[in-house]
Rosetta silent file (secondary structure, phi, psi, omega in degrees, C-alpha in Angstrom):
SEQUENCE: MSLPRVWLVTGSSSGFGRTMTELVLSKGERVVATARTPADLAEFKSRYPPTQLLVVQLDVVKEEEIKNVFFEAKEAFGRVDVVFNNAGVSLGAEVEGTPNDLARSMFETNFWGAANVSREAVRFFRDENPKGAGGRLLTVGSYAGMSPFGGLGYYSATKAAIGAINEALADEIDPTWNIKVSMIAPSLVRTNLGHNSAFFPPPPSYTGPTIPLTIGRRTMMAAQDPAFKRDDAHKVITKLYELSLLNDPPLWLPIGLESVSGVKAHLERILKDVETYESWSNDLVED
SCORE:     score description
SCORE:     0.000 S_00000001
   1 L     0.000  122.728  178.338  -98.823 -165.200 -176.152 S_00000001
   2 L   -77.912  147.991  178.122  -96.492 -163.740 -178.747 S_00000001
   3 L   -79.473  155.946    1.062  -96.773 -160.063 -179.562 S_00000001
   4 L   -82.822  138.183  175.001  -98.515 -158.146 -180.982 S_00000001
   5 L   -81.682  166.776  175.987 -101.523 -158.843 -178.821 S_00000001
   6 E  -111.085  123.671  178.564 -105.026 -157.620 -179.567 S_00000001
   7 E  -106.889  145.777  167.896 -106.647 -155.344 -176.999 S_00000001
   8 E  -119.411  118.887 -174.363 -110.281 -154.316 -176.702 S_00000001
   9 E  -117.385  122.630  174.663 -110.596 -151.071 -174.746 S_00000001
  10 L   -93.818  147.936 -178.353 -113.911 -149.594 -173.624 S_00000001
  11 L    68.101   44.251 -174.047 -114.163 -145.875 -172.972 S_00000001
  12 L   -77.253   -9.561 -172.625 -111.210 -145.085 -175.235 S_00000001
  13 L   -82.396  -15.045 -176.830 -112.100 -141.439 -175.781 S_00000001
  14 L  -155.161  170.460  172.738 -111.073 -140.156 -172.347 S_00000001
  15 H    58.707 -145.221 -179.494 -109.440 -140.938 -169.031 S_00000001
  16 H   -58.937  -36.490 -177.121 -107.672 -144.234 -168.471 S_00000001
  17 H   -61.580  -43.776  179.902 -109.141 -145.680 -171.666 S_00000001
  18 H   -68.043  -41.614 -179.798 -107.554 -143.070 -173.886 S_00000001
  19 H   -64.647  -41.517  177.999 -104.221 -143.288 -172.087 S_00000001
  20 H   -66.051  -43.066  178.852 -104.180 -147.086 -172.343 S_00000001
  21 H   -56.761  -45.929 -179.170 -105.139 -146.996 -176.026 S_00000001
  22 H   -64.577  -42.318 -179.096 -102.273 -144.630 -176.768 S_00000001
  23 H   -65.237  -45.729 -177.917  -99.745 -146.695 -174.792 S_00000001
  24 H   -63.148  -43.278  178.479 -100.738 -150.014 -176.367 S_00000001
  25 H   -63.196  -39.222 -179.151 -100.598 -148.556 -179.890 S_00000001
  26 H   -65.062  -22.382  179.078  -97.194 -147.003 -179.188 S_00000001
  27 L   -90.905    5.298  176.255  -95.917 -150.487 -178.310 S_00000001
  28 L    83.413    7.354  177.917  -96.987 -151.858 -181.684 S_00000001
  29 L   -86.459  170.248 -176.330  -99.902 -153.885 -180.373 S_00000001
  30 E  -100.724  146.726 -176.107 -103.378 -153.877 -181.902 S_00000001
  31 E  -135.799  131.890  163.631 -106.386 -152.131 -180.407 S_00000001
  32 E   -97.325  103.393 -175.475 -110.122 -152.275 -180.838 S_00000001
  33 E   -97.867  128.723 -176.625 -110.873 -148.828 -179.432 S_00000001
  34 E  -119.449  150.044  177.887 -114.472 -148.098 -178.495 S_00000001
  35 E  -160.638  153.487  175.484 -116.340 -144.915 -177.678 S_00000001
  36 L   -64.610  -31.825  177.623 -119.891 -143.646 -177.657 S_00000001
  37 L  -122.179   94.731 -176.106 -118.725 -141.030 -180.186 S_00000001
  38 H   -56.828  -25.611  179.726 -116.119 -142.599 -182.508 S_00000001
  39 H   -60.650  -23.470  178.356 -115.222 -139.165 -183.900 S_00000001
  40 H   -65.861  -14.092 -178.635 -113.493 -138.503 -180.565 S_00000001
  41 H  -105.826   17.735 -177.851 -110.855 -141.015 -181.685 S_00000001
  42 H   -59.610  -34.687  179.947 -110.103 -139.331 -185.020 S_00000001
  43 H   -59.464  -44.527  179.633 -106.592 -138.425 -183.847 S_00000001
  44 H   -65.950  -41.680 -178.827 -105.699 -142.090 -183.388 S_00000001
  45 H   -62.795  -30.251 -179.985 -107.226 -143.065 -186.739 S_00000001
  46 H   -76.420  -18.523 -174.534 -105.076 -140.476 -188.478 S_00000001
  47 H  -104.127  -21.588 -174.258 -101.909 -141.864 -186.905 S_00000001
  48 L  -126.887  142.011 -176.881 -102.405 -145.648 -187.032 S_00000001
  49 L   -76.458  160.607  178.894 -103.387 -147.947 -189.918 S_00000001
  50 L   -64.255  -15.437  175.031 -106.503 -150.152 -189.879 S_00000001
  51 L   -74.377  -12.221  179.475 -104.216 -153.170 -189.580 S_00000001
  52 L  -118.097  -27.147 -174.266 -103.383 -151.946 -186.056 S_00000001
  53 E  -132.733  127.936  172.590 -106.421 -149.934 -184.961 S_00000001
  54 E  -120.793  124.134  178.247 -110.140 -150.583 -185.265 S_00000001
  55 E  -104.491  127.321 -176.983 -112.514 -147.917 -183.938 S_00000001
  56 E  -133.149  138.912  176.350 -116.036 -149.082 -183.077 S_00000001
  57 E   -71.027  135.082  177.967 -118.987 -147.262 -181.572 S_00000001
  58 L  -153.877  122.600  165.347 -119.988 -148.620 -178.176 S_00000001
  59 L  -110.405  112.446 -170.078 -122.326 -147.486 -175.460 S_00000001
  60 L   -65.411  -12.418  177.475 -121.866 -150.180 -172.817 S_00000001
  61 L   -77.200   -8.692  179.899 -125.459 -149.841 -171.596 S_00000001
  62 L  -105.154  104.126 -173.310 -126.532 -151.414 -174.926 S_00000001
  63 H   -60.526  -35.772 -179.097 -125.868 -155.130 -174.710 S_00000001
  64 H   -65.434  -31.875  177.680 -126.254 -155.678 -178.460 S_00000001
  65 H   -70.459  -34.572  176.111 -123.463 -153.153 -179.108 S_00000001
  66 H   -60.745  -49.002  179.775 -121.153 -155.042 -176.715 S_00000001
  67 H   -62.161  -37.478  179.994 -121.680 -158.264 -178.666 S_00000001
  68 H   -65.519  -38.287  179.451 -121.157 -156.414 -181.945 S_00000001
  69 H   -61.025  -45.060  179.339 -117.820 -154.985 -180.793 S_00000001
  70 H   -66.047  -36.956  176.966 -116.477 -158.442 -180.016 S_00000001
  71 H   -61.853  -46.440 -179.323 -117.802 -159.718 -183.371 S_00000001
  72 H   -66.239  -33.786  177.364 -116.047 -156.901 -185.224 S_00000001
  73 H   -62.100  -43.126 -179.905 -112.856 -157.537 -183.270 S_00000001
  74 H   -68.660  -38.878  178.285 -112.792 -161.144 -184.423 S_00000001
  75 H   -60.868  -38.953 -175.235 -113.596 -160.152 -188.007 S_00000001
  76 H   -82.157  -42.550 -169.704 -110.703 -157.662 -188.029 S_00000001
  77 H  -123.955   -7.984  175.148 -108.004 -159.417 -186.001 S_00000001
  78 L    86.362  -14.721 -177.891 -109.141 -163.007 -185.421 S_00000001
  79 L  -165.951  172.065  169.473 -108.911 -162.863 -181.634 S_00000001
  80 L  -136.952  125.732 -177.012 -108.881 -160.674 -178.524 S_00000001
  81 L   -98.323  -35.142 -177.366 -106.128 -161.180 -175.952 S_00000001
  82 E  -135.524  130.171  171.542 -106.819 -158.404 -173.429 S_00000001
  83 E  -110.246  120.418  176.202 -110.043 -156.624 -172.540 S_00000001
  84 E  -100.703   95.768 -171.738 -109.566 -153.337 -170.710 S_00000001
  85 E   -86.589   90.867 -162.728 -113.037 -152.923 -169.207 S_00000001
  86 L  -122.474  -24.011 -172.185 -112.860 -149.244 -168.392 S_00000001
  87 L   -56.265  134.800 -179.961 -115.933 -147.256 -169.494 S_00000001
  88 L  -171.489  167.946  177.385 -117.580 -145.470 -166.604 S_00000001
  89 L  -133.307  162.202  178.043 -119.061 -142.300 -165.197 S_00000001
  90 E  -131.998  153.893  179.847 -118.879 -140.642 -161.784 S_00000001
  91 E  -147.154  120.993 -178.576 -121.273 -138.648 -159.678 S_00000001
  92 E  -105.933  120.979  177.643 -120.346 -136.929 -156.452 S_00000001
  93 E  -173.584  153.720  171.097 -123.038 -136.193 -153.880 S_00000001
  94 L   -61.431  155.099 -178.824 -124.188 -137.213 -150.440 S_00000001
  95 H   -56.592  -44.334  179.890 -126.543 -140.211 -150.499 S_00000001
  96 H   -67.541  -21.589 -176.795 -129.484 -138.011 -149.486 S_00000001
  97 H  -100.354   11.219 -178.132 -128.590 -135.500 -152.179 S_00000001
  98 L   -98.709  118.791  176.494 -128.346 -137.922 -155.109 S_00000001
  99 L   -62.117  136.116 -177.126 -131.316 -137.968 -157.518 S_00000001
 100 H   -58.697  -39.849 -176.592 -132.558 -141.539 -157.994 S_00000001
 101 H   -65.028  -35.745  178.579 -132.655 -141.289 -161.778 S_00000001
 102 H   -73.807  -36.047  176.530 -128.990 -140.278 -161.939 S_00000001
 103 H   -63.445  -43.991  178.816 -127.965 -142.978 -159.481 S_00000001
 104 H   -63.954  -40.150  178.993 -129.779 -145.610 -161.566 S_00000001
 105 H   -63.175  -39.096  178.067 -128.203 -144.295 -164.757 S_00000001
 106 H   -65.344  -37.744  175.668 -124.754 -144.561 -163.193 S_00000001
 107 H   -63.611  -36.646  179.517 -125.498 -148.187 -162.231 S_00000001
 108 H   -58.921  -39.468 -179.878 -126.489 -148.887 -165.854 S_00000001
 109 H   -83.176  -56.705 -170.438 -123.006 -147.866 -167.006 S_00000001
 110 H   -72.643  -30.522  178.669 -120.695 -148.721 -164.121 S_00000001
 111 H  -104.025  -66.517 -173.756 -122.333 -151.993 -163.124 S_00000001
 112 H   -63.222  -41.815  178.443 -124.592 -153.435 -165.824 S_00000001
 113 H   -63.349  -50.561 -179.277 -122.483 -152.170 -168.713 S_00000001
 114 H   -65.147  -36.958  179.057 -119.188 -153.297 -167.207 S_00000001
 115 H   -64.905  -39.566  179.529 -120.705 -156.616 -166.049 S_00000001
 116 H   -70.030  -33.388  173.601 -121.964 -157.382 -169.560 S_00000001
 117 H   -64.275  -43.942  179.393 -118.539 -156.571 -171.016 S_00000001
 118 H   -60.441  -45.811 -177.179 -116.959 -158.952 -168.491 S_00000001
 119 H   -63.862  -42.980  179.931 -119.419 -161.721 -169.287 S_00000001
 120 H   -70.097  -33.304  177.901 -118.947 -161.391 -173.050 S_00000001
 121 H   -62.080  -45.565 -179.786 -115.160 -161.213 -172.627 S_00000001
 122 H   -63.528  -44.055  178.870 -115.080 -164.538 -170.780 S_00000001
 123 H   -60.145  -44.499 -178.069 -117.344 -166.176 -173.361 S_00000001
 124 H   -64.845  -47.155  179.368 -115.194 -164.819 -176.195 S_00000001
 125 H   -55.387  -40.470 -176.215 -111.902 -165.887 -174.605 S_00000001
 126 H   -79.032  -45.219 -168.574 -113.254 -169.426 -174.145 S_00000001
 127 H  -100.306  -22.710 -173.939 -115.316 -169.960 -177.295 S_00000001
 128 L  -109.660  -33.600  176.684 -113.897 -167.646 -179.980 S_00000001
 129 L   -69.643  160.806  174.202 -110.168 -167.411 -179.301 S_00000001
 130 L   -52.838  142.164 -174.438 -107.925 -170.300 -180.378 S_00000001
 131 L   -54.677  127.200  178.046 -108.455 -173.202 -177.985 S_00000001
 132 L    86.022   -9.060 -178.356 -106.466 -172.735 -174.786 S_00000001
 133 L   -69.255  -34.859  178.398 -105.345 -169.198 -175.666 S_00000001
 134 L    65.213 -145.057 -179.599 -107.618 -167.714 -173.029 S_00000001
 135 E   171.784  173.700 -179.566 -107.305 -164.017 -172.320 S_00000001
 136 E  -118.157  127.832  175.820 -106.904 -161.257 -169.739 S_00000001
 137 E  -112.006  112.755  178.481 -109.830 -159.301 -168.331 S_00000001
 138 E  -112.012  112.909 -177.964 -108.792 -156.080 -166.599 S_00000001
 139 E  -109.658  127.910 -179.136 -111.720 -154.181 -165.079 S_00000001
 140 E   -86.814  111.497  172.825 -111.263 -150.655 -163.762 S_00000001
 141 L  -101.514 -131.477  177.268 -113.065 -150.175 -160.484 S_00000001
 142 L  -163.634  151.814  176.301 -112.100 -147.671 -157.827 S_00000001
 143 H   -67.521  -18.850  173.702 -110.664 -147.739 -154.353 S_00000001
 144 H   -65.315  -22.156  176.165 -113.989 -146.128 -153.370 S_00000001
 145 H   -78.889  -23.136  177.394 -115.498 -149.503 -154.236 S_00000001
 146 H   -95.692  -27.091 -179.515 -113.213 -151.266 -151.753 S_00000001
 147 L  -138.787   77.568 -175.014 -113.294 -148.497 -149.140 S_00000001
 148 L   -61.343  145.361  176.424 -116.489 -146.440 -149.645 S_00000001
 149 L  -142.893  161.064 -175.680 -116.559 -142.907 -148.309 S_00000001
 150 L   -59.883  147.710 -178.856 -118.976 -140.044 -147.954 S_00000001
 151 L    92.342  -14.015  178.076 -119.681 -137.803 -150.906 S_00000001
 152 E  -136.354   39.352 -172.149 -119.357 -140.696 -153.361 S_00000001
 153 H   -60.284  -55.960 -177.663 -121.930 -143.100 -151.938 S_00000001
 154 H   -71.077  -34.795  174.414 -123.705 -144.297 -155.064 S_00000001
 155 H   -60.569  -46.964  177.615 -120.513 -144.196 -157.120 S_00000001
 156 H   -56.981  -40.391 -179.009 -118.830 -146.341 -154.457 S_00000001
 157 H   -64.343  -39.200  178.646 -121.785 -148.738 -154.621 S_00000001
 158 H   -64.547  -39.482 -177.835 -121.447 -149.176 -158.394 S_00000001
 159 H   -74.871  -33.249  174.452 -117.752 -149.955 -158.065 S_00000001
 160 H   -65.229  -39.037 -178.330 -118.320 -152.333 -155.144 S_00000001
 161 H   -67.432  -43.797 -179.236 -120.950 -154.148 -157.199 S_00000001
 162 H   -69.674  -30.453  174.336 -118.776 -154.591 -160.293 S_00000001
 163 H   -64.419  -42.132 -179.000 -115.955 -155.810 -158.043 S_00000001
 164 H   -65.232  -43.443 -176.762 -118.237 -158.414 -156.482 S_00000001
 165 H   -69.677  -35.030  178.154 -119.552 -159.723 -159.807 S_00000001
 166 H   -71.492  -34.533  177.471 -116.046 -159.974 -161.276 S_00000001
 167 H   -67.255  -40.901  176.537 -114.761 -161.795 -158.209 S_00000001
 168 H   -64.236  -42.175  179.052 -117.634 -164.275 -158.475 S_00000001
 169 H   -59.964  -43.864  179.147 -116.982 -164.635 -162.210 S_00000001
 170 H   -60.887  -34.655 -179.363 -113.314 -165.362 -161.564 S_00000001
 171 H   -72.418  -21.173 -178.214 -114.334 -168.070 -159.099 S_00000001
 172 H   -88.755  -15.046 -173.251 -116.535 -169.720 -161.743 S_00000001
 173 L   -75.411  130.832  174.673 -113.875 -169.919 -164.466 S_00000001
 174 L   -68.846  125.968 -178.550 -112.392 -173.336 -165.234 S_00000001
 175 H   -56.229  -25.774 -179.173 -108.587 -172.996 -164.874 S_00000001
 176 H   -70.688  -14.015  177.964 -108.134 -174.900 -168.143 S_00000001
 177 H   -74.333  -16.025  178.473 -109.709 -171.961 -170.001 S_00000001
 178 L    60.340   41.288  178.283 -106.572 -169.900 -169.233 S_00000001
 179 E  -109.077  125.876 -179.658 -108.604 -166.764 -168.459 S_00000001
 180 E  -110.957  132.792 -177.939 -107.193 -164.325 -165.902 S_00000001
 181 E  -118.572  132.265  175.741 -109.399 -161.719 -164.193 S_00000001
 182 E  -133.696  134.494  171.521 -108.148 -158.655 -162.325 S_00000001
 183 E  -100.393  127.260 -176.849 -110.073 -155.891 -160.574 S_00000001
 184 E  -105.615  129.630 -178.814 -108.180 -152.594 -160.497 S_00000001
 185 E  -122.087   81.932 -176.950 -108.816 -150.128 -157.673 S_00000001
 186 E   -79.611  157.829  167.955 -106.948 -146.922 -158.485 S_00000001
 187 L   -66.525  171.338  172.930 -106.674 -143.803 -156.389 S_00000001
 188 L   -67.792  121.722 -173.899 -108.375 -140.683 -157.704 S_00000001
 189 E  -119.518  139.339  177.752 -106.216 -139.766 -160.690 S_00000001
 190 E   -74.471  116.872  175.845 -106.240 -136.554 -162.686 S_00000001
 191 L  -135.127 -175.825  176.444 -107.417 -137.377 -166.209 S_00000001
 192 L   -93.584   41.057 -174.950 -109.491 -135.692 -168.909 S_00000001
 193 L   -88.067    5.734 -169.765 -112.596 -137.477 -167.621 S_00000001
 194 H   -51.257  -38.265 -176.117 -114.406 -134.279 -166.689 S_00000001
 195 H   -73.530   -8.057  175.561 -117.297 -134.603 -169.140 S_00000001
 196 H  -104.468   15.385 -176.955 -118.199 -137.979 -167.583 S_00000001
 197 E  -124.801  150.603  175.709 -118.334 -136.555 -164.048 S_00000001
 198 E  -143.167  146.100  179.247 -120.903 -134.574 -162.111 S_00000001
 199 E  -131.562  137.178 -179.633 -120.871 -132.988 -158.667 S_00000001
 200 L  -114.266  145.024  174.999 -123.844 -131.811 -156.622 S_00000001
 201 L   -67.227  155.351 -178.722 -123.859 -129.288 -153.770 S_00000001
 202 L   -67.571  148.368  173.312 -124.605 -130.739 -150.322 S_00000001
 203 L   -61.289  156.636 -177.141 -128.215 -130.853 -149.105 S_00000001
 204 H   -52.625  -37.281 -177.503 -129.070 -128.099 -146.570 S_00000001
 205 H   -67.684  -14.283 -177.827 -128.855 -130.498 -143.617 S_00000001
 206 H  -102.365   14.120 -178.408 -125.215 -131.218 -144.472 S_00000001
 207 L  -113.970    3.392 -178.373 -124.029 -127.610 -144.389 S_00000001
 208 L   -66.155  158.730 -175.639 -124.470 -126.845 -140.662 S_00000001
 209 L   -66.741  -19.677 -178.823 -121.506 -125.655 -138.593 S_00000001
 210 L   -93.796   -2.904 -178.936 -121.362 -128.875 -136.550 S_00000001
 211 L  -103.916  112.770 -179.859 -121.205 -131.180 -139.565 S_00000001
 212 L   -70.587  151.973  173.009 -117.679 -131.592 -140.947 S_00000001
 213 L   -60.179  140.685  179.375 -117.148 -131.862 -144.659 S_00000001
 214 L   -71.450  156.342  176.382 -116.954 -135.480 -145.653 S_00000001
 215 H   -56.575  -43.486 -177.387 -113.662 -136.951 -146.759 S_00000001
 216 H   -60.428  -45.654 -178.015 -115.174 -137.626 -150.166 S_00000001
 217 H   -68.363  -40.080  176.726 -116.289 -134.046 -150.781 S_00000001
 218 H   -59.989  -43.265 -179.078 -112.963 -132.597 -149.621 S_00000001
 219 H   -63.976  -44.910 -178.964 -111.145 -135.009 -151.923 S_00000001
 220 H   -63.009  -42.770 -179.128 -113.370 -134.215 -154.887 S_00000001
 221 H   -67.221  -42.291  179.604 -113.030 -130.479 -154.458 S_00000001
 222 H   -62.501  -36.057 -177.526 -109.272 -130.663 -153.999 S_00000001
 223 H   -65.533  -20.192  179.791 -108.967 -132.789 -157.138 S_00000001
 224 L   -79.500  -15.677 -178.762 -110.434 -129.950 -159.200 S_00000001
 225 L   -81.424  118.983 -178.933 -107.557 -127.650 -158.277 S_00000001
 226 L   -58.284  -23.000 -178.902 -104.821 -127.855 -160.950 S_00000001
 227 L   -81.895  -11.167 -177.769 -102.226 -127.202 -158.233 S_00000001
 228 L   -80.572  123.163 -175.746 -103.314 -130.259 -156.250 S_00000001
 229 L   -79.625  129.498  177.715 -100.931 -133.143 -156.896 S_00000001
 230 L  -127.743  173.108  175.343 -102.521 -136.450 -157.843 S_00000001
 231 E   -62.273  146.200 -179.929 -101.195 -139.710 -159.271 S_00000001
 232 E   -82.055  123.982 -175.052 -100.041 -139.413 -162.870 S_00000001
 233 H   -59.850  -40.096 -177.825 -102.416 -141.226 -165.217 S_00000001
 234 H   -66.593  -38.222  177.907  -99.672 -142.315 -167.614 S_00000001
 235 H   -65.399  -39.644  178.148  -97.594 -143.810 -164.783 S_00000001
 236 H   -63.779  -46.603 -178.308 -100.642 -145.693 -163.513 S_00000001
 237 H   -63.792  -35.354  177.012 -101.470 -147.012 -166.977 S_00000001
 238 H   -60.600  -40.699  176.625  -97.871 -148.132 -167.456 S_00000001
 239 H   -66.428  -37.435  179.877  -98.233 -150.289 -164.333 S_00000001
 240 H   -69.966  -31.070  173.123 -101.550 -151.669 -165.606 S_00000001
 241 H   -64.211  -41.827  176.234  -99.872 -152.585 -168.890 S_00000001
 242 H   -61.146  -38.250  177.267  -97.298 -154.500 -166.819 S_00000001
 243 H   -56.955  -39.395 -177.817 -100.214 -156.190 -165.047 S_00000001
 244 L   -66.389  -15.709 -177.644 -101.445 -157.504 -168.395 S_00000001
 245 L   -97.390   -8.001 -176.899  -98.123 -159.311 -168.884 S_00000001
 246 L   -71.515  138.382  176.618  -98.052 -161.191 -165.561 S_00000001
 247 L   -71.102  -32.709 -178.711  -98.447 -164.965 -165.706 S_00000001
 248 L  -129.526   74.613 -174.440 -100.201 -164.995 -162.339 S_00000001
 249 L   -72.652  155.564  177.865 -101.904 -161.585 -161.962 S_00000001
 250 L   -71.916  151.014  173.767 -103.668 -160.539 -158.744 S_00000001
 251 L   -70.621  -39.022  178.185 -107.444 -160.716 -158.523 S_00000001
 252 E  -119.934  135.251  176.131 -107.435 -157.299 -156.801 S_00000001
 253 E  -133.263   88.758  166.118 -104.953 -154.503 -157.473 S_00000001
 254 E   -66.716  130.967 -177.377 -105.292 -151.353 -155.370 S_00000001
 255 E  -136.248  133.673 -172.110 -102.912 -148.934 -157.080 S_00000001
 256 L   105.096  138.395 -175.205 -101.737 -145.550 -155.878 S_00000001
 257 H   -60.418  -35.601  177.985 -100.674 -144.739 -152.325 S_00000001
 258 H   -62.425  -42.163  178.812 -104.070 -143.223 -151.531 S_00000001
 259 H   -67.112  -47.756 -177.583 -105.779 -146.430 -152.614 S_00000001
 260 H   -60.049  -47.710 -178.432 -103.347 -148.737 -150.815 S_00000001
 261 H   -68.337  -38.506 -179.986 -103.549 -146.853 -147.514 S_00000001
 262 H   -67.008  -41.952  179.891 -107.331 -146.421 -147.744 S_00000001
 263 H   -67.767  -43.018  178.825 -107.987 -150.080 -148.514 S_00000001
 264 H   -60.956  -43.832  179.841 -105.619 -151.268 -145.766 S_00000001
 265 H   -64.094  -39.074  179.717 -107.279 -149.002 -143.192 S_00000001
 266 H   -65.541  -45.103  179.148 -110.728 -150.189 -144.269 S_00000001
 267 H   -64.954  -36.437  177.716 -109.781 -153.861 -144.032 S_00000001
 268 H   -64.725  -38.974  177.622 -108.201 -153.281 -140.623 S_00000001
 269 H   -63.906  -42.813  179.063 -111.460 -151.707 -139.371 S_00000001
 270 H   -63.812  -46.918 -178.826 -113.458 -154.675 -140.638 S_00000001
 271 H   -61.214  -38.360  178.461 -111.035 -157.192 -139.135 S_00000001
 272 H   -61.520  -44.549  178.995 -111.177 -155.385 -135.779 S_00000001
 273 H   -65.221  -41.335  179.516 -114.993 -155.623 -135.720 S_00000001
 274 H   -59.834  -47.530 -177.558 -114.906 -159.285 -136.778 S_00000001
 275 H   -68.613  -36.436 -179.157 -112.470 -160.180 -134.028 S_00000001
 276 H   -65.055  -38.138 -174.868 -114.288 -158.103 -131.379 S_00000001
 277 L  -110.839   15.541  179.802 -117.630 -159.777 -132.018 S_00000001
 278 H   -56.902  -38.115 -176.214 -116.452 -163.194 -133.191 S_00000001
 279 H   -65.598  -20.864  178.989 -117.732 -164.830 -129.982 S_00000001
 280 H   -63.514  -20.862 -178.323 -121.285 -163.770 -130.809 S_00000001
 281 H   -89.601   -3.089  176.521 -121.292 -166.489 -133.480 S_00000001
 282 L   -74.231  147.560  174.051 -120.546 -169.252 -131.024 S_00000001
 283 L    59.922   33.409  177.450 -123.331 -171.649 -130.030 S_00000001
 284 L   -99.770   -7.406 -178.047 -125.706 -170.485 -132.787 S_00000001
 285 L   -70.853  143.175  179.362 -126.041 -173.916 -134.408 S_00000001
 286 L   -55.660  144.893  174.683 -129.414 -175.620 -134.038 S_00000001
 287 L   -73.599    0.000    0.000 -129.751 -178.105 -131.176 S_00000001
């Protein structure tokens, strides 16, 4: 694909989405930038012409708005080459301390919203782009989705679910469609995502002197301290831009040392259990 490519970025007003939008525009590529409140992207509109930037309202929990964004992208630029499926929210709390309505709402955004963006992206790449052009689908998950930990139980579940559906989707794609799917599992990165995050105090039963703070809660609290060093969002996004250029991109990309070490340790624990109890599966076939 010759440059400039056309990107569609969800959640462009903050966090990774905003950083990616800025990087792609700075490289002279075109962006369909989406946000629940388009006014949050006024700075970009003042700096880039409509021939390079299209701002569209999108709340990913509304399926009709997802379809409209892709329609407007084709009307403006004729195609979409890369979808950066990024919009999301976070909620930190022990499983017992998470209100059901907030957990369900987070699933609506992080799973159903992201899953519907993925599904429409694949359809668009196949049916609307020039034949054989295909496209790149980059979905932002979390290493908590690959290695869940306490204090982020329901958040981890949303990210595990969107990872599973994207992996299944990738397995269903005909290779001749030239569509590449990647799930990104970043470490916790300091961004301006604060207004999309919520943290709850632990339930009374989790505050006793014999109960250690969970890894998740310690991590979340430390991340709020400006002096606490985290991965640099711009450096991470630069690597994800490089990912979009690979001819044979990975299906899974844990990125950040915290993510890499956490995912490796989690997989090693699983493999140890599998190997320890592998013999239990012998002689289970019907006679």
